C-alpha cells in the first residue's frame, strides 16, 4: 500500500467522522453526557474542574460546589473544553465536539492500519477502517461528549504500541504505550488494565512464547537468561514510568483536594447488590452488606448476569453480530503473533473484570464503553478471519474462486454493518424540554433542587442540587438538604395514584404520602411535583 492510499482513507475518514459526530447529536441526552459537558462548560468559563451538584453519594464531598470528577475520570471533559478553548467558544457544544471528530477519524485510521498490518491488502485495510467509522451500535455515541471515543483512541493506540514493542523490542514503543495507557486511564478508571496487560504480555512472551516453552527451566536458569530478564525489566519500567509521568498531575490534584491520588469509590462496585447502589445514601456497598443481602446466591446470580450480558455485548456490540465468529477465527489463527499478545491478554482481563468482578457496572454500560478500544482490532481480525474461513471452505469446494468469494463476502459484511449502523442511529424527534412547563422558573436563582437527574437539571437551568437517594427512607431528605443547602424536592412522571415513576423505592410514594417536612408548591402540570424542604420540621 502506498502513502496515497493512506491519505485517501484519511480524507474519507474525516468526512464520515464529521457526519457521525456532527450529524447525530447536538446536545447531551443522558446523565453521563450531561455530566461531562457540564464540567467542560464550567472549565471553559473559568470555574475550574468543579461541580455544582452531586449525581452520586459515593465519595461525596462535604459541601457544594465541590471538585469535579470524584467518580468518573476527566479526559472527556478536558477534551471538550479544549475544543471550546481552541475556537474561543465557551459552552459551545459544536466546538466541544471538534476534538471528537478528529479522534473518531484517528480511530478509523487505526482500524485501517490494523487491517493492512494483519491482512496485507487494500481490501483488508479499507474494510476494517470503514467498519470502525460506521461503528455499528457504537455509532450513536461517537460524537457524544463522553468516554467512548477518547477511550477508544487512547486504548487502541496503547495496544498498537505494545504490540509494536513486542515485535521490534524497541524501548520507545513501551514508553509510548505507558503514556497512552495513562490517557486511557484518564478517560475511564479501568484504563489501568492497559498497564497490567502490557506487563503481563512481557511476562507471557518471556515465560511461554519461546522456542523452549519451558517456563520452569527459564526461571531456574537466571544466569543464562539474565540479559533477557534485564531487557524485559527495562521495558516494564518504561511502561510504568511513562504512565506515572502522564498521570501524576491528576494524582497530585486529587491528593491536594481529597487526600488520595485517585478516587476510591469505584472499587465499591465489586460489592453492589444492584446497579442502583451507585445512588444509595449513605453509600455502604461493602463485603458485609453484600453477604448480608444475599450471600452465595447473590454472588452466583450477579456474576451469571454479568457473564450473560458480557457475552451479548461481545456478540452484538464488539462483533456487530456478523463479525463475532469471524474475529475469533482470525485471532485464533494468529494467536502466536507477538503483536497480538497484549491485545488478547487485555481482552481476557477486561471481560473478566467487567463480568465477574464488576458485574453490575459492567452490564450497565461499563463493558460497552471500554470495548471501543477493542473495536479496531476486532474489525481487522473479523475481515482476516473471513478470509481464513473462505480458504478453509475452498479446500473442500474446489469450484470456489477464493479471490472473488473474499471480495463478495467482504462487501456483504460492510453492507450488514452499515445497515445495523443506520438502524442504531436515533430517529429525528422534536425537542421536548426536560423540565415540563418550565416548572422551576419561578424559584430563586440560587435555589438547589433534589431531583432524579441533577446533571440534566444543571445543563438546562444552571441550578445545582443532588440526586434522589436510593435505598433510603424519606426521612433522610432533611439530612441531605441540611448538608448541601438543598431547598426543593422535584419528582417527575407522577401517576394518578401518586407514584413518582422516576424516583427510587421509598421516595416514589411521597406524592401519595407526603411527610410533614415537605410543603407542596402547586404546579400546572400534574405529571410533576415540587416541594419545599423544611429541615426544621419533623413528622
Coordinates of C-alpha atoms in Angstrom, one line a residue:
X1 CA 0.0 0.0 0.0
X2 CA 1.2 3.5 -0.9
X3 CA 1.1 6.8 1.0
X4 CA -1.6 7.9 -1.4
X5 CA -3.8 5.0 -0.1
X6 CA -3.4 6.2 3.4
X7 CA -4.1 9.9 2.5
X8 CA -7.2 9.0 0.6
X9 CA -8.5 7.0 3.5
X10 CA -7.8 9.8 5.9
X11 CA -9.9 12.1 3.7
X12 CA -12.8 9.7 3.7
X13 CA -12.4 9.1 7.4
X14 CA -12.7 12.8 8.1
X15 CA -15.9 13.0 6.0
X16 CA -17.6 10.0 7.6
X17 CA -16.5 11.0 11.1
X18 CA -17.8 14.5 10.5
X19 CA -21.3 13.2 9.9
X20 CA -21.1 10.7 12.8
X21 CA -20.1 13.4 15.2
X22 CA -22.0 16.5 14.0
X23 CA -24.9 14.8 12.2
X24 CA -26.3 12.7 15.0
X25 CA -26.4 14.7 18.3
X26 CA -26.1 18.4 19.0
X27 CA -26.7 18.1 22.8
X28 CA -26.4 15.6 25.6
X29 CA -29.2 13.2 26.2
X30 CA -28.3 11.1 29.3
X31 CA -26.7 11.6 32.7
X32 CA -23.1 10.7 31.8
X33 CA -23.1 13.0 28.8
X34 CA -24.7 15.8 30.8
X35 CA -22.0 15.4 33.5
X36 CA -19.0 15.6 31.2
X37 CA -20.3 18.6 29.2
X38 CA -21.3 20.4 32.4
X39 CA -17.7 20.1 33.7
X40 CA -16.3 21.2 30.3
X41 CA -18.6 24.2 30.3
X42 CA -17.6 25.3 33.8
X43 CA -13.9 24.9 32.9
X44 CA -14.3 26.9 29.7
X45 CA -15.8 29.8 31.5
X46 CA -13.1 29.9 34.2
X47 CA -14.8 28.0 37.1
X48 CA -12.1 25.2 37.0
X49 CA -12.9 21.5 37.4
X50 CA -15.8 21.9 39.8
X51 CA -19.4 20.7 40.2
X52 CA -22.5 22.5 41.5
X53 CA -24.3 19.2 42.1
X54 CA -24.0 15.6 43.2
X55 CA -25.1 12.7 40.9
X56 CA -23.8 10.0 43.4
X57 CA -23.1 9.9 47.1
X58 CA -20.1 7.7 46.6
X59 CA -17.0 9.7 47.6
X60 CA -19.3 12.7 48.0
X61 CA -17.7 16.0 49.3
X62 CA -18.9 17.7 52.4
X63 CA -20.4 20.7 50.6
X64 CA -21.2 22.3 47.2
X65 CA -19.7 23.5 45.0
X66 CA -17.0 20.7 45.0
X67 CA -14.1 19.3 43.0
X68 CA -15.4 17.5 39.9
X69 CA -14.6 14.0 38.6
X70 CA -14.5 12.4 42.0
X71 CA -16.0 9.2 40.5
X72 CA -15.7 9.5 36.7
X73 CA -12.4 10.4 35.0
X74 CA -11.7 13.9 33.5
X75 CA -10.5 13.3 29.9
X76 CA -13.9 13.6 28.1
X77 CA -14.4 17.0 29.8
X78 CA -10.9 18.1 29.2
X79 CA -11.1 17.2 25.6
X80 CA -14.4 19.1 25.1
X81 CA -13.0 22.1 27.0
X82 CA -10.0 22.1 24.7
X83 CA -12.3 22.4 21.7
X84 CA -14.1 25.3 23.3
X85 CA -10.7 27.0 24.0
X86 CA -9.5 26.4 20.5
X87 CA -12.4 28.2 19.0
X88 CA -12.7 30.7 21.8
X89 CA -16.3 29.5 22.2
X90 CA -17.1 28.8 25.9
X91 CA -20.1 26.5 26.4
X92 CA -20.5 25.8 22.7
X93 CA -21.4 22.2 22.1
X94 CA -20.3 22.1 18.5
X95 CA -16.9 23.5 19.5
X96 CA -16.7 20.8 22.2
X97 CA -17.3 18.1 19.6
X98 CA -14.4 19.2 17.4
X99 CA -11.8 17.0 19.1
X100 CA -14.2 14.1 18.9
X101 CA -14.4 14.5 15.2
X102 CA -10.6 14.2 14.9
X103 CA -10.4 11.4 17.4
X104 CA -13.0 9.3 15.5
X105 CA -11.2 9.8 12.2
X106 CA -8.0 8.7 14.0
X107 CA -9.8 5.6 15.5
X108 CA -11.0 4.8 12.0
X109 CA -7.4 5.1 10.7
X110 CA -6.3 2.8 13.4
X111 CA -8.7 0.2 12.1
X112 CA -7.3 0.9 8.5
X113 CA -3.7 0.4 9.7
X114 CA -4.6 -2.8 11.6
X115 CA -6.4 -4.2 8.5
X116 CA -3.2 -3.6 6.5
X117 CA -1.0 -5.0 9.2
X118 CA -3.0 -8.2 9.7
X119 CA -4.3 -8.7 6.2
X120 CA -1.8 -7.0 4.0
X121 CA -4.2 -5.7 1.3
X122 CA -6.2 -2.6 0.5
X123 CA -9.4 -4.6 0.9
X124 CA -8.5 -5.6 4.5
X125 CA -7.4 -2.0 5.3
X126 CA -10.5 -0.3 3.9
X127 CA -13.0 -2.8 5.2
X128 CA -11.6 -2.6 8.8
X129 CA -11.4 1.2 8.7
X130 CA -14.9 1.6 7.4
X131 CA -16.3 -0.8 9.9
X132 CA -14.8 1.2 12.7
X133 CA -16.1 4.5 11.3
X134 CA -19.6 3.1 10.7
X135 CA -19.5 1.8 14.3
X136 CA -22.5 -0.5 14.4
X137 CA -24.1 0.0 17.8
X138 CA -21.3 2.4 18.7
X139 CA -22.4 4.9 16.0
X140 CA -24.8 6.9 18.0
X141 CA -22.2 7.6 20.7
X142 CA -19.1 8.5 18.6
X143 CA -19.9 12.2 18.8
X144 CA -21.3 12.4 22.4
X145 CA -19.1 14.2 24.9
X146 CA -18.4 11.0 26.8
X147 CA -15.7 8.5 27.2
X148 CA -16.4 6.3 24.2
X149 CA -14.2 8.0 21.6
X150 CA -11.4 9.2 23.9
X151 CA -11.0 5.8 25.5
X152 CA -11.1 4.1 22.1
X153 CA -8.3 6.2 20.7
X154 CA -6.0 6.0 23.7
X155 CA -6.8 2.4 24.4
X156 CA -6.4 1.1 20.9
X157 CA -3.3 3.2 20.5
X158 CA -1.8 1.7 23.6
X159 CA -2.4 -1.8 22.4
X160 CA -0.9 -1.0 19.0
X161 CA 2.2 0.5 20.7
X162 CA 2.5 -2.5 23.0
X163 CA 2.2 -4.8 20.0
X164 CA 4.9 -2.9 18.1
X165 CA 7.1 -3.1 21.1
X166 CA 6.7 -6.8 21.4
X167 CA 7.7 -7.2 17.8
X168 CA 10.5 -4.7 17.5
X169 CA 11.8 -4.8 21.1
X170 CA 12.4 -1.0 20.9
X171 CA 12.0 0.7 24.2
X172 CA 10.3 3.9 22.9
X173 CA 7.2 1.8 21.9
X174 CA 6.8 0.8 25.5
X175 CA 7.3 4.4 26.7
X176 CA 4.5 5.5 24.2
X177 CA 2.3 2.6 25.4
X178 CA 2.7 3.8 29.0
X179 CA 1.7 7.3 28.1
X180 CA -1.3 6.2 26.1
X181 CA -2.3 3.9 29.0
X182 CA -2.4 6.9 31.2
X183 CA -4.6 8.7 28.6
X184 CA -6.9 5.7 28.6
X185 CA -7.0 5.8 32.5
X186 CA -7.8 9.5 32.4
X187 CA -10.7 8.6 30.2
X188 CA -12.0 5.6 32.2
X189 CA -11.0 4.1 35.5
X190 CA -10.5 0.7 34.0
X191 CA -7.8 2.1 31.8
X192 CA -5.3 0.9 34.4
X193 CA -5.8 -2.5 32.9
X194 CA -3.6 -1.5 29.9
X195 CA -0.6 -1.2 32.2
X196 CA -1.3 -4.6 33.7
X197 CA -1.9 -6.1 30.2
X198 CA 1.4 -4.7 28.9
X199 CA 3.4 -6.1 31.8
X200 CA 1.5 -9.5 31.6
X201 CA 2.3 -9.6 27.9
X202 CA 6.0 -9.1 28.5
X203 CA 6.0 -11.9 31.1
X204 CA 4.0 -14.2 28.8
X205 CA 6.5 -13.8 26.0
X206 CA 9.4 -14.4 28.3
X207 CA 8.0 -17.4 30.1
X208 CA 5.9 -19.2 27.5
X209 CA 6.1 -17.8 24.0
X210 CA 9.6 -19.0 23.4
X211 CA 11.2 -21.8 21.4
X212 CA 11.9 -23.8 24.6
X213 CA 8.4 -23.3 26.0
X214 CA 9.7 -24.4 29.4
X215 CA 8.8 -21.7 31.9
X216 CA 10.3 -23.6 34.9
X217 CA 13.7 -24.1 33.2
X218 CA 13.8 -20.4 32.3
X219 CA 13.1 -19.3 35.9
X220 CA 15.8 -21.7 37.2
X221 CA 18.4 -20.6 34.7
X222 CA 18.7 -17.0 35.7
X223 CA 22.3 -16.6 34.7
X224 CA 21.6 -17.9 31.2
X225 CA 18.7 -15.6 30.7
X226 CA 20.0 -12.6 32.6
X227 CA 20.2 -10.3 29.5
X228 CA 16.6 -11.1 28.6
X229 CA 15.4 -10.6 32.1
X230 CA 17.1 -7.2 32.2
X231 CA 15.6 -6.3 28.9
X232 CA 12.1 -7.3 29.9
X233 CA 12.5 -5.4 33.2
X234 CA 13.6 -2.3 31.4
X235 CA 10.5 -2.5 29.1
X236 CA 8.3 -2.9 32.2
X237 CA 9.9 0.1 33.9
X238 CA 9.4 2.1 30.7
X239 CA 5.7 1.4 30.7
X240 CA 5.3 2.3 34.3
X241 CA 7.5 5.4 34.2
X242 CA 5.6 6.9 31.3
X243 CA 2.3 6.1 32.8
X244 CA 3.2 7.7 36.1
X245 CA 4.6 10.8 34.4
X246 CA 1.3 11.4 32.5
X247 CA -0.9 10.5 35.4
X248 CA 1.0 12.5 38.1
X249 CA -0.7 15.9 37.6
X250 CA -4.1 14.4 38.1
X251 CA -2.8 12.4 41.1
X252 CA -1.3 15.5 42.7
X253 CA -4.6 17.4 42.2
X254 CA -6.5 14.6 43.9
X255 CA -4.0 14.4 46.7
X256 CA -4.4 18.1 47.4
X257 CA -8.2 18.0 47.3
X258 CA -9.3 14.6 48.7
X259 CA -6.1 13.2 50.2
X260 CA -5.9 10.3 47.7
X261 CA -4.2 10.0 44.3
X262 CA -7.3 8.5 42.7
X263 CA -11.0 8.5 43.8
X264 CA -11.6 5.4 45.9
X265 CA -15.3 5.0 45.4
X266 CA -15.2 2.9 42.2
X267 CA -14.0 -0.2 44.0
X268 CA -17.3 -0.3 45.8
X269 CA -18.8 -1.6 42.5
X270 CA -17.5 -5.1 43.4
X271 CA -20.0 -5.3 46.2
X272 CA -23.1 -3.8 44.6
X273 CA -26.2 -5.8 45.2
X274 CA -27.9 -4.0 42.3
X275 CA -26.8 -1.2 39.9
X276 CA -28.8 1.4 41.8
X277 CA -26.5 1.1 44.7
X278 CA -24.5 3.7 42.9
X279 CA -27.1 6.2 44.1
X280 CA -27.6 4.8 47.6
X281 CA -27.5 7.1 50.6
X282 CA -25.4 6.5 52.6
X283 CA -23.2 4.6 50.2
X284 CA -22.4 1.3 52.0
X285 CA -21.5 -1.2 49.3
X286 CA -19.1 -3.4 51.4
X287 CA -18.4 -7.1 51.7
X288 CA -20.5 -7.2 54.8
X289 CA -23.6 -5.7 53.2
X290 CA -23.1 -7.9 50.1
X291 CA -23.1 -11.1 52.1
X292 CA -25.9 -10.0 54.3
X293 CA -28.1 -9.2 51.3
X294 CA -27.8 -12.5 49.5
X295 CA -24.6 -14.4 50.2
X296 CA -23.7 -17.1 47.7
X297 CA -27.0 -16.9 45.8
X298 CA -26.5 -13.2 45.1
X299 CA -22.8 -13.8 44.2
X300 CA -23.8 -16.5 41.7
X301 CA -26.8 -14.7 40.3
X302 CA -25.0 -11.3 39.9
X303 CA -21.9 -13.0 38.2
X304 CA -24.2 -15.0 35.9
X305 CA -26.0 -11.8 34.9
X306 CA -22.7 -10.1 34.3
X307 CA -21.4 -13.1 32.2
X308 CA -24.6 -13.4 30.1
X309 CA -24.7 -9.6 29.5
X310 CA -21.0 -9.7 28.6
X311 CA -21.5 -12.4 26.1
X312 CA -24.3 -10.4 24.5
X313 CA -22.1 -7.3 24.4
X314 CA -19.3 -9.3 22.8
X315 CA -21.5 -10.7 20.0
X316 CA -23.7 -7.7 19.3
X317 CA -21.5 -4.7 20.2
X318 CA -17.9 -5.8 19.7
X319 CA -18.7 -8.2 16.9
X320 CA -21.6 -6.3 15.3
X321 CA -23.3 -9.7 15.2
X322 CA -21.9 -10.8 11.8
X323 CA -18.2 -10.4 12.7
X324 CA -18.3 -12.2 16.1
X325 CA -17.4 -15.7 14.9
X326 CA -15.0 -14.4 12.2
X327 CA -12.9 -12.3 14.5
X328 CA -12.5 -15.3 16.8
X329 CA -11.3 -17.4 13.9
X330 CA -8.9 -14.6 12.9
X331 CA -7.5 -14.2 16.4
X332 CA -7.1 -18.0 16.9
X333 CA -5.1 -18.4 13.7
X334 CA -2.8 -15.5 14.7
X335 CA -2.5 -16.3 18.4
X336 CA 1.3 -16.8 18.1
X337 CA 1.8 -13.3 16.6
X338 CA 3.5 -11.4 19.4
X339 CA 1.9 -8.2 18.1
X340 CA -1.5 -9.5 19.2
X341 CA -0.3 -10.8 22.6
X342 CA -1.1 -7.6 24.6
X343 CA -4.4 -7.4 22.8
X344 CA -5.8 -10.8 23.7
X345 CA -4.4 -10.6 27.2
X346 CA -6.3 -7.3 27.6
X347 CA -9.4 -8.8 26.1
X348 CA -9.4 -11.6 28.6
X349 CA -8.7 -9.2 31.5
X350 CA -11.3 -6.7 30.5
X351 CA -14.1 -9.2 30.1
X352 CA -13.3 -11.0 33.4
X353 CA -13.2 -7.7 35.2
X354 CA -16.5 -6.4 33.7
X355 CA -18.4 -9.7 34.1
X356 CA -17.1 -11.4 37.2
X357 CA -15.5 -8.6 39.3
X358 CA -17.8 -5.6 38.5
X359 CA -20.9 -7.3 37.1
X360 CA -23.4 -4.6 37.7
X361 CA -21.4 -1.6 36.4
X362 CA -20.1 -3.9 33.6
X363 CA -23.6 -5.0 32.5
X364 CA -25.0 -1.5 32.7
X365 CA -22.5 0.0 30.2
X366 CA -19.0 -0.5 31.6
X367 CA -18.0 -3.2 29.1
X368 CA -19.9 -1.3 26.3
X369 CA -17.8 1.8 26.9
X370 CA -14.5 0.0 27.3
X371 CA -14.9 -2.2 24.2
X372 CA -14.3 0.8 22.0
X373 CA -10.5 0.2 22.5
X374 CA -11.0 -3.3 21.1
X375 CA -13.2 -2.4 18.1
X376 CA -10.4 -1.5 15.6
X377 CA -8.7 -4.8 16.3
X378 CA -11.9 -6.8 16.1
X379 CA -12.8 -5.1 12.8
X380 CA -9.4 -6.1 11.3
X381 CA -9.5 -9.6 12.8
X382 CA -13.0 -10.1 11.5
X383 CA -12.0 -9.4 7.9
X384 CA -8.9 -11.6 8.0
X385 CA -11.0 -14.3 9.8
X386 CA -13.4 -14.1 6.9
X387 CA -10.5 -14.9 4.6
X388 CA -9.4 -17.8 6.8
X389 CA -12.9 -19.2 6.6
X390 CA -13.1 -18.9 2.8
X391 CA -9.7 -20.6 2.5
X392 CA -11.0 -23.4 4.7
X393 CA -14.1 -23.8 2.5
X394 CA -12.1 -23.7 -0.8
X395 CA -10.1 -26.7 0.3
X396 CA -13.3 -28.6 0.4
X397 CA -15.1 -27.0 -2.5
X398 CA -12.6 -26.7 -5.3
X399 CA -15.1 -24.8 -7.6
X400 CA -15.0 -21.7 -5.4
X401 CA -12.9 -18.8 -6.6
X402 CA -11.3 -17.7 -3.4
X403 CA -10.4 -14.2 -4.6
X404 CA -13.9 -13.4 -5.8
X405 CA -15.5 -15.1 -2.8
X406 CA -13.5 -12.9 -0.4
X407 CA -14.4 -9.7 -2.2
X408 CA -18.1 -10.6 -2.3
X409 CA -18.3 -11.6 1.4
X410 CA -16.3 -8.6 2.5
X411 CA -18.8 -6.4 0.6
X412 CA -21.7 -8.2 2.3
X413 CA -20.2 -7.7 5.7
X414 CA -19.8 -4.0 5.0
X415 CA -23.4 -3.8 3.9
X416 CA -24.6 -5.6 7.0
X417 CA -22.6 -3.4 9.3
X418 CA -23.8 -0.2 7.6
X419 CA -27.4 -1.4 7.8
X420 CA -27.0 -2.1 11.6
X421 CA -25.4 1.3 12.0
X422 CA -28.3 3.1 10.3
X423 CA -30.8 1.2 12.3
X424 CA -29.0 2.0 15.6
X425 CA -28.9 5.8 14.9
X426 CA -31.6 7.8 16.7
X427 CA -34.6 8.9 14.7
X428 CA -35.1 12.6 14.4
X429 CA -37.6 13.7 17.1
X430 CA -38.8 17.2 18.2
X431 CA -37.0 18.6 21.2
X432 CA -39.0 18.2 24.5
X433 CA -37.8 20.3 27.4
X434 CA -36.7 18.0 30.3
X435 CA -38.5 20.1 32.9
X436 CA -42.2 20.3 31.8
X437 CA -43.8 23.7 31.6
X438 CA -40.7 25.4 33.0
X439 CA -41.8 24.3 36.5
X440 CA -38.7 25.7 38.2
X441 CA -38.6 29.1 36.5
X442 CA -40.1 30.9 39.5
X443 CA -37.7 29.6 42.1
X444 CA -35.0 31.8 43.5
X445 CA -31.9 31.9 41.2
X446 CA -29.7 30.2 43.8
X447 CA -32.1 27.5 44.8
X448 CA -30.8 24.0 44.8
X449 CA -33.0 21.0 44.0
X450 CA -33.1 17.3 44.8
X451 CA -34.1 15.6 41.6
X452 CA -33.7 12.4 39.6
X453 CA -31.0 13.8 37.3
X454 CA -29.2 16.8 38.7
X455 CA -26.7 16.8 35.8
X456 CA -29.5 17.3 33.4
X457 CA -31.1 20.0 35.6
X458 CA -27.8 21.9 35.8
X459 CA -27.3 21.8 32.0
X460 CA -30.7 23.3 31.2
X461 CA -31.2 25.6 34.1
X462 CA -27.9 26.3 35.8
X463 CA -29.3 25.1 39.1
X464 CA -27.3 23.0 41.5
X465 CA -28.6 20.1 43.5
X466 CA -28.3 16.5 44.5
X467 CA -29.7 13.2 43.2
X468 CA -32.6 11.4 44.8
X469 CA -31.2 9.0 47.4
X470 CA -31.7 5.3 46.6
X471 CA -32.3 2.6 49.2
X472 CA -33.4 5.2 51.8
X473 CA -36.5 6.3 53.6
X474 CA -37.9 9.8 53.0
X475 CA -36.6 11.0 56.4
X476 CA -33.0 11.2 55.1
X477 CA -34.2 14.1 52.8
X478 CA -33.8 16.8 55.5
X479 CA -30.4 15.4 56.5
X480 CA -29.1 15.7 52.9
X481 CA -30.8 19.1 52.5
X482 CA -29.1 20.5 55.6
X483 CA -25.7 19.3 54.5
X484 CA -25.8 20.5 50.9
X485 CA -28.2 23.5 51.3
X486 CA -31.0 21.9 49.2
X487 CA -34.2 23.9 49.1
X488 CA -36.6 21.9 47.0
X489 CA -37.6 18.4 46.0
X490 CA -38.7 17.7 42.5
X491 CA -40.4 14.5 41.4
X492 CA -41.2 13.5 37.8
X493 CA -43.5 11.2 35.9
X494 CA -46.1 11.1 38.7
X495 CA -49.1 8.8 38.1
X496 CA -52.7 9.4 39.0
X497 CA -52.2 7.1 42.1
X498 CA -49.4 9.4 43.4
X499 CA -46.4 7.3 42.5
X500 CA -43.3 9.1 41.0
X501 CA -42.0 6.6 38.4
X502 CA -38.6 8.3 38.1
X503 CA -38.0 8.1 41.9
X504 CA -36.4 5.2 43.8
X505 CA -38.4 3.0 46.1
X506 CA -39.1 4.7 49.4
X507 CA -39.4 8.1 47.9
X508 CA -41.6 7.2 44.9
X509 CA -44.8 7.4 47.0
X510 CA -44.2 10.8 48.5
X511 CA -47.0 12.4 46.4
X512 CA -49.5 10.0 48.0
X513 CA -48.0 10.1 51.5
X514 CA -46.3 13.5 51.9
X515 CA -44.1 13.9 55.0
X516 CA -44.6 16.9 57.3
X517 CA -41.2 18.4 56.3
X518 CA -42.3 18.8 52.7
X519 CA -44.6 21.6 51.6
X520 CA -46.1 21.1 48.1
X521 CA -45.9 24.0 45.7
X522 CA -48.8 23.9 43.2
X523 CA -47.9 23.4 39.5
X524 CA -49.9 23.4 36.3
X525 CA -48.5 20.0 35.2
X526 CA -49.9 17.0 37.1
X527 CA -47.1 14.8 35.9
X528 CA -44.6 16.5 38.3
X529 CA -44.5 17.6 41.9
X530 CA -42.4 20.3 43.6
X531 CA -41.9 20.5 47.3
X532 CA -40.2 23.0 49.6
X533 CA -38.0 21.2 52.2
X534 CA -38.2 22.4 55.7
X535 CA -35.2 20.9 57.6
X536 CA -36.5 22.2 60.9
X537 CA -39.8 20.3 60.7
X538 CA -40.2 16.7 61.9
X539 CA -43.1 14.3 61.3

